[in-house]
Structures are given as structure tokens and as C-alpha cells.
Amino acid sequence: QRDRRHVLRLLETRLPRRIRQLLDDLAQVAEVEGVNIYAVGGFVRDLLLGVANLDVDVVVEGNAIAFAEALQRQCDCRVRPHEKFVTAVVIFPDGYKLDLASTRTEYYLQPGALPLVEQASLKLDLYRRDFTINTLALALNGPRQGELTDYFGAQRDLHDKALRVLHNLSFVEDPTRMLRAVRFEQRLGFTLGQHTAHLLRSAVQMGFLQRVSASRVLHELVLLLGEPQPGRALARLVELGLLDAISEELRFDDSLQQHFVQAGRAINWYELLPEVAPLEHWPVYFLCLLADLKTTAVERLCQRLGMPQRYRRLFVEQRHEAWPQYHQLERLGQRVEQLCGSELARLLDGLPVELLLLGMARTRHQPVRLAFSRYVTGLRCLRPMLDGRDLQRLGCPAGPLLGTLLRQLRDARLDGQVHTREEELAWVRVQLATRELTKEER
Ligand code: CTP
């Protein structure tokens, strides 16, 4: 059991200044308002485990919206209240968001009717949670500041590295908790308690996950695929029968495990390149998971999961378009090394980075992998230094010839025929002087 002083020291030493300052502000406002507030859930769990977690969830013993408004009078922030559940999100100028919940909840029996206010206790709030390790409450103000409230044996389970539900109906009430269980197991290196594992297997067998809305399943799947080693979590989903429950179209075996490992390497490699845009990891793994599924099967899967349109485009249309390019590179095998830059660019131009990384991850041929990396690191963003206006200044008329010359100038750069602006200018002059125009260009 951690004593108060020990927890206060953790708050002092393990948190970044920004969060310490926030907790101080919250405590001050709570004192003025005369309410008790607690940090709860993942934040407290991770504080004790020594894992970074900047997502502070706060429960107010009283009305969270009133508290948020008091905070707004003290600090520079905006409040987004959610009247129905008496919760509020506080948004700070740097974009940081804080979630506030109340132990006081109001129910509207009919629209327009007066709300029934229920004064729930902190214990009830914590009892509604998924696993014991998420049920700690840490007092943030008053004489009890730093004190842990542990109604359900959270500290014991943190010590034993055990994931346990609070009651037998936990997975029935919220079947997405089964996916959360796998995520926490992998992320924290914990194991399901025996009874919890038994409850989970029964809930799988009884088909409870199939009753959950598509968007909630997708949300959990996305979180799972966003973890550092999603391959291990996927293997566990298979073991527990959860992958089948998500979709019977999906499978995951040793060869896909291998693709996942390679995808992880490709992502790491990509993120070390200078000046690349931030990349979401999960779509790359999701593409791996689609393996050899036919486009129609992927369409069905996206439909079933309620996949948002922009990802659907990536997984269905763009993936479909990438297939012939992958095949062509694979067919070339060793000979891809001889492709000049413009030939490689013609094959891979237009593919989004997720599909380029998938190509790297899936191939068994080192020269093909190198071709992808050569394209991503150098060729993909290479453009001529001259633009359309420069070409017009050199005497090129506006029209189809201009477009053709710009494309060919890029090819010349990709193939290393021109390197500098002067060389590009010379190249264009020669073209304009010597080139026989086609009918369309005239
Ligand atoms: N929770 C739950 N059942 C769910 C989702 C969430 O009981 N299906 C509870 C958990 O106890 C959790 C809290 O709500 O502690 C907040 O949810 P979330 O932010 O998703 O959980 P964290 O534990 O903070 O997880 P993460 O570290 O992944 O953010």
C-alpha cells in the first residue's frame, strides 16, 4: 500500500511541469469551491506503474460542470459541458484537454422533463469501471491530498500484474472490454486473472461482441493496432476467439505475424527520415491484416466496421490500385535494381505512404524492398526546380507542350541527367530548339 507521502513524491517527480501546474490549479479551485476532486483511472494506474500518461481524468464530488466553470474563471480555458451526463471537457489554449466527470448524475426520464438528480458516490463511479487496476482514485485537494482510495484491490492487482474485472457481468455489460483486456495485457505485460479469463471466454462463446456497434469495435481495434507491438495482441485475439468475433473474413497466422514485424520496421525506418509528415500506424497494420483478401471482401469488412470514408478509400480503392504495381516489382525481382528513377517513379507515383510501407513489409525480396525505400527517400518528392512560368519565359507556349516538358524535366531529374537550375534551363532550351512537336503539342 502506498502512503500519502510516497504518492505526493511520485506526483512531484514523475510528472511534467505542465501537468503538475494543472493539478495545482485544480486543487486551488476545488478548495475555493469547497468540493473534493480526484484523479481516477488510467492516470493513477500509470503514475504508480511509472508509465507516462498525460491524460488526466478527474471526478468531482459534486457537479463537474459547475467546477469546470469555476476553473474557467481562474484559468485561461474553454469549457464544453455535457449536460446529460454532467461531464465537461476543459480545453486549454495549447490544445490540452481535461475530462471532468461528476459523482452527481442527472437522468431525464422524458425529453423536456425535469431531471432526476442522483447523488452517486465515488465508490459507485469506480465500480462502473472495466478492470480493478483502473479503479484507483487519488485525492487532489484538501488535507487528504495524495491519498489513494482503493475499494477493489487495485494495488494488489497492480503488484500481481493481474487484470481482473470487478464483477461477473462486466464483459456482458460492455463487450468492448474484452478488446481492452487484450490491449492492457500486451501493453502492461499483465495476465488475465483466472476467473476473468473464464468470464471472457464465455462472453466470446455467447457472441456478445457481435452485439456491439460497429464504431465501438472499430475504435478498440484501432487502439489495439496503434500499440507498439500489435502483432502480439493480434495473436492473442486469435487465441481468445476474438478475431473471429470481429469478422470471420480476418485471419492471423505466423506469416502475417512476420508481416507485422516487417511493417513495424518499415514504420520505424520511415519515421527516422527527415521532414516526414506524422503517420498513423494503425492503417499500415490494418493493411497487413487484409493480407490477400479480395477487394469485395475488404469492402464488406469496411462496411461491417463502419470504416470512415477516407480510410475506406485507402483500404479499398487505393489498395486495389497498388496491387498491379506490387506484382510488377515482384516479377522484376533482382532486375528492379536496374530500373532508372523515372521508371520506378512511374510505377509508384500516386501510392500513399501507407501502401508504400505495406509494399516494403510484404515483399520477400530484398531488391524490391530497396526499390521502395529508394523511392520513398529520394524520388517521391523530387520535383524540377523550374516551374511552368519559368518555361514560358524561355519561350514555351502555354498548352500541352508545357505539361509534357515539365513531366519530362522531372524524369530527367529523377534519372540524374540534370542536377542544378542551370542544367534544367539548358535542358529546356535544347528541347525547345531541337524538338519536333507532336500534333497535340502544336
Ligand atoms: N472504461 C470502462 N469501460 C470501457 C472504457 C473505459 O470501464 N469500455 C473506464 C476505464 O476504467 C478507464 C476509464 O474508463 O480507466 C477511462 O477510459 P480510457 O481513457 O479509455 O482508459 P485509460 O485507462 O486511460 O486507457 P488508456 O491508457 O489507453 O487511455
mmCIF file of N, CA, C and O in Angstrom, residues 274-325:
data_model
loop_
_atom_site.group_PDB
_atom_site.id
_atom_site.type_symbol
_atom_site.label_atom_id
_atom_site.label_comp_id
_atom_site.label_asym_id
_atom_site.label_seq_id
_atom_site.Cartn_x
_atom_site.Cartn_y
_atom_site.Cartn_z
ATOM 1 N N PRO A 274 14.203 12.468 -42.369
ATOM 2 C CA PRO A 274 13.985 13.881 -42.032
ATOM 3 C C PRO A 274 12.714 14.414 -42.695
ATOM 4 O O PRO A 274 12.365 13.997 -43.808
ATOM 5 N N GLU A 275 12.059 15.294 -41.992
ATOM 6 C CA GLU A 275 10.928 16.068 -42.536
ATOM 7 C C GLU A 275 9.792 15.247 -43.112
ATOM 8 O O GLU A 275 9.254 15.569 -44.162
ATOM 9 N N VAL A 276 9.442 14.143 -42.467
ATOM 10 C CA VAL A 276 8.262 13.426 -42.966
ATOM 11 C C VAL A 276 7.043 13.827 -42.141
ATOM 12 O O VAL A 276 7.155 14.159 -40.965
ATOM 13 N N ALA A 277 5.890 13.798 -42.805
ATOM 14 C CA ALA A 277 4.649 14.156 -42.109
ATOM 15 C C ALA A 277 4.322 13.065 -41.092
ATOM 16 O O ALA A 277 4.696 11.903 -41.298
ATOM 17 N N PRO A 278 3.634 13.420 -39.991
ATOM 18 C CA PRO A 278 3.268 12.394 -38.999
ATOM 19 C C PRO A 278 2.430 11.294 -39.647
ATOM 20 O O PRO A 278 1.643 11.561 -40.557
ATOM 21 N N LEU A 279 2.646 10.081 -39.183
ATOM 22 C CA LEU A 279 1.992 8.926 -39.811
ATOM 23 C C LEU A 279 1.175 8.178 -38.759
ATOM 24 O O LEU A 279 1.668 7.901 -37.669
ATOM 25 N N GLU A 280 -0.059 7.860 -39.091
ATOM 26 C CA GLU A 280 -0.842 6.978 -38.208
ATOM 27 C C GLU A 280 -0.379 5.547 -38.467
ATOM 28 O O GLU A 280 -0.307 5.124 -39.634
ATOM 29 N N HIS A 281 -0.092 4.828 -37.409
ATOM 30 C CA HIS A 281 0.454 3.476 -37.605
ATOM 31 C C HIS A 281 -0.628 2.453 -37.946
ATOM 32 O O HIS A 281 -0.396 1.529 -38.698
ATOM 33 N N TRP A 282 -1.812 2.599 -37.317
ATOM 34 C CA TRP A 282 -2.772 1.513 -37.414
ATOM 35 C C TRP A 282 -3.181 1.171 -38.843
ATOM 36 O O TRP A 282 -3.350 -0.026 -39.153
ATOM 37 N N PRO A 283 -3.325 2.178 -39.768
ATOM 38 C CA PRO A 283 -3.743 1.778 -41.112
ATOM 39 C C PRO A 283 -2.729 0.871 -41.808
ATOM 40 O O PRO A 283 -3.109 0.007 -42.602
ATOM 41 N N VAL A 284 -1.438 1.057 -41.485
ATOM 42 C CA VAL A 284 -0.419 0.195 -42.115
ATOM 43 C C VAL A 284 -0.627 -1.254 -41.640
ATOM 44 O O VAL A 284 -0.608 -2.198 -42.427
ATOM 45 N N TYR A 285 -0.884 -1.409 -40.337
ATOM 46 C CA TYR A 285 -1.115 -2.765 -39.804
ATOM 47 C C TYR A 285 -2.446 -3.324 -40.303
ATOM 48 O O TYR A 285 -2.562 -4.514 -40.564
ATOM 49 N N PHE A 286 -3.438 -2.447 -40.411
ATOM 50 C CA PHE A 286 -4.731 -2.919 -40.907
ATOM 51 C C PHE A 286 -4.570 -3.429 -42.333
ATOM 52 O O PHE A 286 -5.123 -4.472 -42.702
ATOM 53 N N LEU A 287 -3.762 -2.719 -43.124
ATOM 54 C CA LEU A 287 -3.498 -3.185 -44.498
ATOM 55 C C LEU A 287 -2.828 -4.560 -44.475
ATOM 56 O O LEU A 287 -3.143 -5.432 -45.281
ATOM 57 N N CYS A 288 -1.894 -4.762 -43.545
ATOM 58 C CA CYS A 288 -1.253 -6.087 -43.408
ATOM 59 C C CYS A 288 -2.309 -7.138 -43.110
ATOM 60 O O CYS A 288 -2.285 -8.237 -43.649
ATOM 61 N N LEU A 289 -3.238 -6.775 -42.234
ATOM 62 C CA LEU A 289 -4.254 -7.716 -41.783
ATOM 63 C C LEU A 289 -5.189 -8.113 -42.925
ATOM 64 O O LEU A 289 -5.736 -9.218 -42.940
ATOM 65 N N LEU A 290 -5.336 -7.214 -43.886
ATOM 66 C CA LEU A 290 -6.202 -7.526 -45.021
ATOM 67 C C LEU A 290 -5.575 -8.607 -45.899
ATOM 68 O O LEU A 290 -6.271 -9.276 -46.678
ATOM 69 N N ALA A 291 -4.256 -8.744 -45.774
ATOM 70 C CA ALA A 291 -3.491 -9.789 -46.477
ATOM 71 C C ALA A 291 -3.976 -9.935 -47.922
ATOM 72 O O ALA A 291 -3.925 -8.981 -48.677
ATOM 73 N N ASP A 292 -4.429 -11.126 -48.280
ATOM 74 C CA ASP A 292 -4.795 -11.351 -49.673
ATOM 75 C C ASP A 292 -6.293 -11.275 -49.907
ATOM 76 O O ASP A 292 -6.804 -11.799 -50.890
ATOM 77 N N LEU A 293 -7.004 -10.639 -49.005
ATOM 78 C CA LEU A 293 -8.463 -10.540 -49.187
ATOM 79 C C LEU A 293 -8.797 -9.854 -50.510
ATOM 80 O O LEU A 293 -8.138 -8.887 -50.904
ATOM 81 N N LYS A 294 -9.809 -10.365 -51.160
ATOM 82 C CA LYS A 294 -10.267 -9.733 -52.409
ATOM 83 C C LYS A 294 -10.901 -8.384 -52.071
ATOM 84 O O LYS A 294 -11.416 -8.180 -50.959
ATOM 85 N N THR A 295 -10.871 -7.493 -53.073
ATOM 86 C CA THR A 295 -11.414 -6.150 -52.849
ATOM 87 C C THR A 295 -12.863 -6.197 -52.365
ATOM 88 O O THR A 295 -13.256 -5.425 -51.488
ATOM 89 N N THR A 296 -13.649 -7.117 -52.898
ATOM 90 C CA THR A 296 -15.054 -7.177 -52.467
ATOM 91 C C THR A 296 -15.150 -7.559 -50.989
ATOM 92 O O THR A 296 -15.999 -7.049 -50.268
ATOM 93 N N ALA A 297 -14.263 -8.465 -50.547
ATOM 94 C CA ALA A 297 -14.275 -8.869 -49.134
ATOM 95 C C ALA A 297 -13.861 -7.686 -48.254
ATOM 96 O O ALA A 297 -14.421 -7.481 -47.167
ATOM 97 N N VAL A 298 -12.885 -6.904 -48.729
ATOM 98 C CA VAL A 298 -12.456 -5.738 -47.950
ATOM 99 C C VAL A 298 -13.601 -4.728 -47.863
ATOM 100 O O VAL A 298 -13.836 -4.130 -46.806
ATOM 101 N N GLU A 299 -14.307 -4.574 -48.966
ATOM 102 C CA GLU A 299 -15.457 -3.662 -48.967
ATOM 103 C C GLU A 299 -16.479 -4.094 -47.923
ATOM 104 O O GLU A 299 -16.979 -3.274 -47.152
ATOM 105 N N ARG A 300 -16.745 -5.382 -47.897
ATOM 106 C CA ARG A 300 -17.714 -5.910 -46.917
ATOM 107 C C ARG A 300 -17.237 -5.639 -45.491
ATOM 108 O O ARG A 300 -17.994 -5.210 -44.633
ATOM 109 N N LEU A 301 -15.953 -5.891 -45.280
ATOM 110 C CA LEU A 301 -15.385 -5.697 -43.942
ATOM 111 C C LEU A 301 -15.492 -4.227 -43.517
ATOM 112 O O LEU A 301 -15.876 -3.913 -42.383
ATOM 113 N N CYS A 302 -15.134 -3.322 -44.429
ATOM 114 C CA CYS A 302 -15.187 -1.889 -44.115
ATOM 115 C C CYS A 302 -16.622 -1.482 -43.812
ATOM 116 O O CYS A 302 -16.873 -0.669 -42.918
ATOM 117 N N GLN A 303 -17.526 -2.059 -44.570
ATOM 118 C CA GLN A 303 -18.948 -1.784 -44.348
ATOM 119 C C GLN A 303 -19.348 -2.224 -42.944
ATOM 120 O O GLN A 303 -19.932 -1.487 -42.166
ATOM 121 N N ARG A 304 -18.941 -3.453 -42.621
ATOM 122 C CA ARG A 304 -19.327 -4.027 -41.323
ATOM 123 C C ARG A 304 -18.747 -3.241 -40.152
ATOM 124 O O ARG A 304 -19.367 -3.088 -39.116
ATOM 125 N N LEU A 305 -17.519 -2.717 -40.365
ATOM 126 C CA LEU A 305 -16.869 -1.985 -39.270
ATOM 127 C C LEU A 305 -17.229 -0.498 -39.267
ATOM 128 O O LEU A 305 -16.777 0.246 -38.395
ATOM 129 N N GLY A 306 -18.003 -0.083 -40.253
ATOM 130 C CA GLY A 306 -18.350 1.344 -40.337
ATOM 131 C C GLY A 306 -17.105 2.201 -40.531
ATOM 132 O O GLY A 306 -16.953 3.255 -39.906
ATOM 133 N N MET A 307 -16.227 1.740 -41.414
ATOM 134 C CA MET A 307 -14.953 2.442 -41.619
ATOM 135 C C MET A 307 -15.202 3.834 -42.218
ATOM 136 O O MET A 307 -15.931 3.965 -43.192
ATOM 137 N N PRO A 308 -14.623 4.884 -41.630
ATOM 138 C CA PRO A 308 -14.815 6.223 -42.209
ATOM 139 C C PRO A 308 -14.310 6.292 -43.652
ATOM 140 O O PRO A 308 -13.366 5.576 -44.030
ATOM 141 N N GLN A 309 -14.910 7.186 -44.428
ATOM 142 C CA GLN A 309 -14.690 7.234 -45.867
ATOM 143 C C GLN A 309 -13.217 7.333 -46.282
ATOM 144 O O GLN A 309 -12.755 6.631 -47.171
ATOM 145 N N ARG A 310 -12.440 8.192 -45.596
ATOM 146 C CA ARG A 310 -11.072 8.397 -46.100
ATOM 147 C C ARG A 310 -10.224 7.138 -45.915
ATOM 148 O O ARG A 310 -9.345 6.850 -46.723
ATOM 149 N N TYR A 311 -10.519 6.358 -44.870
ATOM 150 C CA TYR A 311 -9.775 5.101 -44.704
ATOM 151 C C TYR A 311 -10.296 4.052 -45.675
ATOM 152 O O TYR A 311 -9.542 3.247 -46.185
ATOM 153 N N ARG A 312 -11.616 4.099 -45.918
ATOM 154 C CA ARG A 312 -12.201 3.146 -46.858
ATOM 155 C C ARG A 312 -11.534 3.309 -48.227
ATOM 156 O O ARG A 312 -11.229 2.345 -48.914
ATOM 157 N N ARG A 313 -11.290 4.563 -48.586
ATOM 158 C CA ARG A 313 -10.630 4.828 -49.877
ATOM 159 C C ARG A 313 -9.242 4.186 -49.910
ATOM 160 O O ARG A 313 -8.842 3.573 -50.883
ATOM 161 N N LEU A 314 -8.521 4.323 -48.789
ATOM 162 C CA LEU A 314 -7.181 3.729 -48.711
ATOM 163 C C LEU A 314 -7.254 2.205 -48.790
ATOM 164 O O LEU A 314 -6.517 1.572 -49.539
ATOM 165 N N PHE A 315 -8.162 1.603 -48.002
ATOM 166 C CA PHE A 315 -8.186 0.141 -47.893
ATOM 167 C C PHE A 315 -8.834 -0.520 -49.112
ATOM 168 O O PHE A 315 -8.495 -1.653 -49.434
ATOM 169 N N VAL A 316 -9.762 0.198 -49.756
ATOM 170 C CA VAL A 316 -10.450 -0.430 -50.892
ATOM 171 C C VAL A 316 -9.830 0.050 -52.211
ATOM 172 O O VAL A 316 -9.073 -0.688 -52.849
ATOM 173 N N GLU A 317 -10.101 1.301 -52.581
ATOM 174 C CA GLU A 317 -9.684 1.731 -53.927
ATOM 175 C C GLU A 317 -8.164 1.799 -54.081
ATOM 176 O O GLU A 317 -7.598 1.221 -54.999
ATOM 177 N N GLN A 318 -7.510 2.524 -53.159
ATOM 178 C CA GLN A 318 -6.067 2.722 -53.356
ATOM 179 C C GLN A 318 -5.304 1.397 -53.230
ATOM 180 O O GLN A 318 -4.345 1.159 -53.943
ATOM 181 N N ARG A 319 -5.752 0.533 -52.333
ATOM 182 C CA ARG A 319 -5.101 -0.770 -52.204
ATOM 183 C C ARG A 319 -5.272 -1.564 -53.497
ATOM 184 O O ARG A 319 -4.349 -2.201 -53.983
ATOM 185 N N HIS A 320 -6.468 -1.480 -54.069
ATOM 186 C CA HIS A 320 -6.746 -2.175 -55.314
ATOM 187 C C HIS A 320 -5.808 -1.674 -56.425
ATOM 188 O O HIS A 320 -5.271 -2.450 -57.216
ATOM 189 N N GLU A 321 -5.604 -0.349 -56.426
ATOM 190 C CA GLU A 321 -4.742 0.224 -57.468
ATOM 191 C C GLU A 321 -3.281 -0.160 -57.261
ATOM 192 O O GLU A 321 -2.498 -0.185 -58.210
ATOM 193 N N ALA A 322 -2.901 -0.423 -56.017
ATOM 194 C CA ALA A 322 -1.486 -0.718 -55.730
ATOM 195 C C ALA A 322 -1.101 -2.132 -56.158
ATOM 196 O O ALA A 322 0.068 -2.412 -56.413
ATOM 197 N N TRP A 323 -2.082 -3.009 -56.212
ATOM 198 C CA TRP A 323 -1.787 -4.427 -56.433
ATOM 199 C C TRP A 323 -0.949 -4.689 -57.685
ATOM 200 O O TRP A 323 0.091 -5.349 -57.622
ATOM 201 N N PRO A 324 -1.374 -4.150 -58.860
ATOM 202 C CA PRO A 324 -0.582 -4.407 -60.070
ATOM 203 C C PRO A 324 0.858 -3.899 -59.939
ATOM 204 O O PRO A 324 1.791 -4.520 -60.469
ATOM 205 N N GLN A 325 1.018 -2.800 -59.215
ATOM 206 C CA GLN A 325 2.383 -2.243 -59.081
ATOM 207 C C GLN A 325 3.260 -3.181 -58.249
ATOM 208 O O GLN A 325 4.407 -3.439 -58.588
#
